[in-house]
Amino acid sequence: MSKKAAQKAAKKAEKELRQAAALAAAAAEEEEIDPLADKYGDTKLEDLQSKAVTGRKWTEISELGTDLEGSTVLVRGRVHSKRAKGKMAFLVLRETIHTVQCVVSMENVGSKQFVKYASLLSKESVVDVTGNVSNPRNPVSGTTQPVEIQVTELHCISRSTNELPLLLEDAARSDQDIEKAAKEGIQYARVLQDTRLNNRVLDLRIPANQAIFTVQSEISSLFHDFLRANKFRQIHTPKLIAGASEGGSAVFKLQYANDQPACLAQSPQLHKQMAICGDFRRVFEIGPVFRAEKSFTHRHLCEFIGLDFEMEIKEHYFEIIDLIGKLFIYVFNELNKNCKKELETINSQYPFEPLQYLDETLVLAFAEGIQMLKEAGFETDPLGDLDTETERRLGLLVKERYKTDFYILHRYPLAVRPFYTMPAVDDPKYSNSFDVFIRGEEIISGAQRVHDKDLLLKRIEECNIDPNAIGLQNYINSFSYGAPPHGGIGVGLERVAMLFCNLDNIRKVSLFPRDPNRLAP
């Protein structure tokens, strides 16, 4: 062997020796029992099976402020992001929409294995962290909380897979941010609607969705609270019924017990009226509504949450219209007051102009709306219904003239309303009915109902409905025993939330949407 070859062989042998030593040291480190091992690691399932109440005090991430500096806190959150730097690991923990940076350092924990464990946690895993709150010298960017947690204990209670079907940072970007980045040569992934809905559990975690469903929850609660304060009684009507409640073919049919034909309720309409006949006077319901219509639009679902009420009328159906105006002004005012942060969060991903509305709700006659359309050059059948595009045009005209996105159109043509709608006394071509609009889209259909049995039978005949249809006879008979004048409304919760926040698709405000193509998840 030449001298050069011998030197080369010696260097190779020395390198292999160093590698072997490094592997041996790493193996020894792995086998070494860390005296701090009880301060970190995966929590055993048996320890999460509610073995005992420890009395430990938990702190919400949203509560972590500079006033807690020096305090020891225990928090639970998801690993939102992570990075390792030398002998330190940085975890951003998320609880709903609130985030805080957690620092795992050799200086604090005194264990390489501890730092390594923290750096290897998968994103979206659920962890419990104990540590001391500190105010960083330099402000923390990218978190909602201004403080850090200097970690002393870290336990994972539920690990997430490393292969997520979508990344939350991608799902949380606005279209505007994606387009702006593209102009700068940066290509961000755009998460499409089907991908979101197929992985809804992950999609729901982004800040905008957390905010959307907080707003939706608030709408439902405000509807409930307002009506309760106005002497309405909450009821729960059956969702399994013998026949269609709204007429037409848009009904889900099924076989009930003993092979009886049945269907899912398209509305609580008939039972609301029967409750009024039962002297309940004022009733409301918040519950699911089922429509089998094959609508593939941005605003239709096969199942949605209906907000319905029915009430006695003393003199005029404007008693209902007045109540609706007060109800929704109350809802809008409270949303703007109670959900400021949520609305800002939604606006950051889905920019929208705040809803514009008047202190006293605008009420227009249907004929006035037709005249406004005519003056603007849009010819519309004065005795026909308004299609979606015409409603939008009218909404723009109303906004321009009256400076409001919210208004009521009343006295619709009788021919386009259901059989139980009360005809107008002065002109049978019209009815004591109304629709309510937000941003040019209908959210409510309502009316005074026919409470006289003879007139009801006449209307049923005019609408070519069989009075002996399954389930309809009990409804008709309800008016044989005396019934007060009454009326009410039905409104879709999701549609109100969608239009208040000016979102482009109702599926964004449905927790697990059901449409003609979607029955899962």
mmCIF file of N, CA, C and O in Angstrom, residues 336-376:
data_model
loop_
_atom_site.group_PDB
_atom_site.id
_atom_site.type_symbol
_atom_site.label_atom_id
_atom_site.label_comp_id
_atom_site.label_asym_id
_atom_site.label_seq_id
_atom_site.Cartn_x
_atom_site.Cartn_y
_atom_site.Cartn_z
ATOM 1 N N ASN A 336 -73.509 43.317 17.373
ATOM 2 C CA ASN A 336 -72.459 44.326 17.212
ATOM 3 C C ASN A 336 -71.799 44.671 18.534
ATOM 4 O O ASN A 336 -70.609 45.009 18.573
ATOM 5 N N LYS A 337 -72.553 44.560 19.614
ATOM 6 C CA LYS A 337 -72.008 44.893 20.933
ATOM 7 C C LYS A 337 -71.254 43.715 21.548
ATOM 8 O O LYS A 337 -70.157 43.894 22.095
ATOM 9 N N ASN A 338 -71.824 42.508 21.447
ATOM 10 C CA ASN A 338 -71.273 41.349 22.158
ATOM 11 C C ASN A 338 -70.247 40.560 21.362
ATOM 12 O O ASN A 338 -69.489 39.772 21.941
ATOM 13 N N CYS A 339 -70.238 40.725 20.052
ATOM 14 C CA CYS A 339 -69.377 39.889 19.200
ATOM 15 C C CYS A 339 -68.371 40.714 18.401
ATOM 16 O O CYS A 339 -68.041 40.360 17.258
ATOM 17 N N LYS A 340 -67.881 41.797 18.983
ATOM 18 C CA LYS A 340 -66.944 42.653 18.257
ATOM 19 C C LYS A 340 -65.706 41.896 17.813
ATOM 20 O O LYS A 340 -65.280 41.984 16.651
ATOM 21 N N LYS A 341 -65.102 41.149 18.721
ATOM 22 C CA LYS A 341 -63.875 40.419 18.383
ATOM 23 C C LYS A 341 -64.143 39.354 17.334
ATOM 24 O O LYS A 341 -63.349 39.160 16.408
ATOM 25 N N GLU A 342 -65.274 38.658 17.480
ATOM 26 C CA GLU A 342 -65.608 37.612 16.517
ATOM 27 C C GLU A 342 -65.837 38.190 15.125
ATOM 28 O O GLU A 342 -65.380 37.627 14.128
ATOM 29 N N LEU A 343 -66.539 39.320 15.064
ATOM 30 C CA LEU A 343 -66.799 39.947 13.770
ATOM 31 C C LEU A 343 -65.509 40.446 13.130
ATOM 32 O O LEU A 343 -65.326 40.362 11.909
ATOM 33 N N GLU A 344 -64.579 40.928 13.948
ATOM 34 C CA GLU A 344 -63.272 41.347 13.426
ATOM 35 C C GLU A 344 -62.506 40.141 12.880
ATOM 36 O O GLU A 344 -61.839 40.224 11.845
ATOM 37 N N THR A 345 -62.607 39.016 13.592
ATOM 38 C CA THR A 345 -61.919 37.792 13.161
ATOM 39 C C THR A 345 -62.476 37.292 11.843
ATOM 40 O O THR A 345 -61.731 36.918 10.928
ATOM 41 N N ILE A 346 -63.807 37.280 11.723
ATOM 42 C CA ILE A 346 -64.441 36.861 10.459
ATOM 43 C C ILE A 346 -64.022 37.804 9.332
ATOM 44 O O ILE A 346 -63.665 37.373 8.231
ATOM 45 N N ASN A 347 -64.037 39.091 9.629
ATOM 46 C CA ASN A 347 -63.709 40.111 8.626
ATOM 47 C C ASN A 347 -62.267 39.991 8.138
ATOM 48 O O ASN A 347 -61.962 40.334 6.997
ATOM 49 N N SER A 348 -61.383 39.489 8.987
ATOM 50 C CA SER A 348 -59.977 39.364 8.590
ATOM 51 C C SER A 348 -59.792 38.285 7.529
ATOM 52 O O SER A 348 -58.859 38.353 6.720
ATOM 53 N N GLN A 349 -60.656 37.268 7.517
ATOM 54 C CA GLN A 349 -60.546 36.225 6.482
ATOM 55 C C GLN A 349 -61.569 36.422 5.373
ATOM 56 O O GLN A 349 -61.272 36.154 4.206
ATOM 57 N N TYR A 350 -62.759 36.880 5.743
ATOM 58 C CA TYR A 350 -63.831 37.105 4.765
ATOM 59 C C TYR A 350 -64.299 38.556 4.890
ATOM 60 O O TYR A 350 -65.292 38.846 5.560
ATOM 61 N N PRO A 351 -63.581 39.495 4.274
ATOM 62 C CA PRO A 351 -63.902 40.919 4.446
ATOM 63 C C PRO A 351 -65.343 41.234 4.052
ATOM 64 O O PRO A 351 -65.849 40.749 3.039
ATOM 65 N N PHE A 352 -66.017 42.033 4.888
ATOM 66 C CA PHE A 352 -67.397 42.426 4.595
ATOM 67 C C PHE A 352 -67.694 43.795 5.185
ATOM 68 O O PHE A 352 -67.058 44.224 6.155
ATOM 69 N N GLU A 353 -68.671 44.470 4.578
ATOM 70 C CA GLU A 353 -69.157 45.740 5.102
ATOM 71 C C GLU A 353 -70.173 45.454 6.208
ATOM 72 O O GLU A 353 -71.045 44.593 6.032
ATOM 73 N N PRO A 354 -70.091 46.132 7.338
ATOM 74 C CA PRO A 354 -71.075 45.911 8.411
ATOM 75 C C PRO A 354 -72.495 46.128 7.910
ATOM 76 O O PRO A 354 -72.733 46.970 7.030
ATOM 77 N N LEU A 355 -73.416 45.359 8.448
ATOM 78 C CA LEU A 355 -74.820 45.476 8.043
ATOM 79 C C LEU A 355 -75.329 46.867 8.375
ATOM 80 O O LEU A 355 -75.154 47.374 9.479
ATOM 81 N N GLN A 356 -75.977 47.484 7.403
ATOM 82 C CA GLN A 356 -76.556 48.809 7.600
ATOM 83 C C GLN A 356 -78.066 48.645 7.805
ATOM 84 O O GLN A 356 -78.746 47.999 7.008
ATOM 85 N N TYR A 357 -78.595 49.219 8.883
ATOM 86 C CA TYR A 357 -80.023 49.097 9.173
ATOM 87 C C TYR A 357 -80.506 50.335 9.913
ATOM 88 O O TYR A 357 -79.719 51.087 10.507
ATOM 89 N N LEU A 358 -81.811 50.555 9.859
ATOM 90 C CA LEU A 358 -82.420 51.732 10.465
ATOM 91 C C LEU A 358 -82.897 51.420 11.878
ATOM 92 O O LEU A 358 -83.173 50.261 12.219
ATOM 93 N N ASP A 359 -83.012 52.452 12.701
ATOM 94 C CA ASP A 359 -83.531 52.261 14.060
ATOM 95 C C ASP A 359 -84.975 51.772 14.039
ATOM 96 O O ASP A 359 -85.393 51.010 14.916
ATOM 97 N N GLU A 360 -85.718 52.220 13.038
ATOM 98 C CA GLU A 360 -87.079 51.736 12.842
ATOM 99 C C GLU A 360 -87.131 51.049 11.480
ATOM 100 O O GLU A 360 -86.881 51.672 10.452
ATOM 101 N N THR A 361 -87.451 49.767 11.481
ATOM 102 C CA THR A 361 -87.345 48.951 10.272
ATOM 103 C C THR A 361 -88.217 49.481 9.143
ATOM 104 O O THR A 361 -89.393 49.799 9.337
ATOM 105 N N LEU A 362 -87.629 49.545 7.953
ATOM 106 C CA LEU A 362 -88.346 49.965 6.761
ATOM 107 C C LEU A 362 -89.348 48.890 6.350
ATOM 108 O O LEU A 362 -88.994 47.717 6.227
ATOM 109 N N VAL A 363 -90.611 49.308 6.101
ATOM 110 C CA VAL A 363 -91.662 48.402 5.637
ATOM 111 C C VAL A 363 -92.237 48.972 4.349
ATOM 112 O O VAL A 363 -92.716 50.108 4.316
ATOM 113 N N LEU A 364 -92.175 48.188 3.279
ATOM 114 C CA LEU A 364 -92.699 48.601 1.979
ATOM 115 C C LEU A 364 -93.772 47.618 1.521
ATOM 116 O O LEU A 364 -93.681 46.419 1.794
ATOM 117 N N ALA A 365 -94.766 48.133 0.788
ATOM 118 C CA ALA A 365 -95.748 47.253 0.166
ATOM 119 C C ALA A 365 -95.127 46.591 -1.054
ATOM 120 O O ALA A 365 -94.232 47.159 -1.707
ATOM 121 N N PHE A 366 -95.566 45.383 -1.353
ATOM 122 C CA PHE A 366 -95.063 44.660 -2.523
ATOM 123 C C PHE A 366 -95.199 45.512 -3.784
ATOM 124 O O PHE A 366 -94.274 45.573 -4.602
ATOM 125 N N ALA A 367 -96.328 46.191 -3.917
ATOM 126 C CA ALA A 367 -96.555 47.030 -5.101
ATOM 127 C C ALA A 367 -95.530 48.160 -5.185
ATOM 128 O O ALA A 367 -95.123 48.567 -6.285
ATOM 129 N N GLU A 368 -95.100 48.686 -4.023
ATOM 130 C CA GLU A 368 -94.067 49.726 -4.019
ATOM 131 C C GLU A 368 -92.748 49.164 -4.544
ATOM 132 O O GLU A 368 -92.017 49.846 -5.286
ATOM 133 N N GLY A 369 -92.445 47.945 -4.140
ATOM 134 C CA GLY A 369 -91.228 47.307 -4.631
ATOM 135 C C GLY A 369 -91.261 47.091 -6.132
ATOM 136 O O GLY A 369 -90.271 47.334 -6.832
ATOM 137 N N ILE A 370 -92.420 46.658 -6.629
ATOM 138 C CA ILE A 370 -92.581 46.462 -8.074
ATOM 139 C C ILE A 370 -92.396 47.788 -8.813
ATOM 140 O O ILE A 370 -91.755 47.854 -9.874
ATOM 141 N N GLN A 371 -92.931 48.872 -8.236
ATOM 142 C CA GLN A 371 -92.805 50.187 -8.856
ATOM 143 C C GLN A 371 -91.351 50.655 -8.884
ATOM 144 O O GLN A 371 -90.893 51.229 -9.884
ATOM 145 N N MET A 372 -90.607 50.404 -7.802
ATOM 146 C CA MET A 372 -89.193 50.768 -7.769
ATOM 147 C C MET A 372 -88.418 50.030 -8.852
ATOM 148 O O MET A 372 -87.555 50.615 -9.533
ATOM 149 N N LEU A 373 -88.736 48.766 -9.031
ATOM 150 C CA LEU A 373 -88.072 47.983 -10.078
ATOM 151 C C LEU A 373 -88.415 48.520 -11.462
ATOM 152 O O LEU A 373 -87.546 48.649 -12.333
ATOM 153 N N LYS A 374 -89.690 48.857 -11.642
ATOM 154 C CA LYS A 374 -90.140 49.373 -12.940
ATOM 155 C C LYS A 374 -89.441 50.683 -13.275
ATOM 156 O O LYS A 374 -88.985 50.899 -14.404
ATOM 157 N N GLU A 375 -89.348 51.588 -12.285
ATOM 158 C CA GLU A 375 -88.693 52.875 -12.499
ATOM 159 C C GLU A 375 -87.209 52.707 -12.829
ATOM 160 O O GLU A 375 -86.615 53.555 -13.491
ATOM 161 N N ALA A 376 -86.628 51.605 -12.339
ATOM 162 C CA ALA A 376 -85.205 51.343 -12.604
ATOM 163 C C ALA A 376 -85.011 50.548 -13.893
ATOM 164 O O ALA A 376 -83.880 50.182 -14.243
#
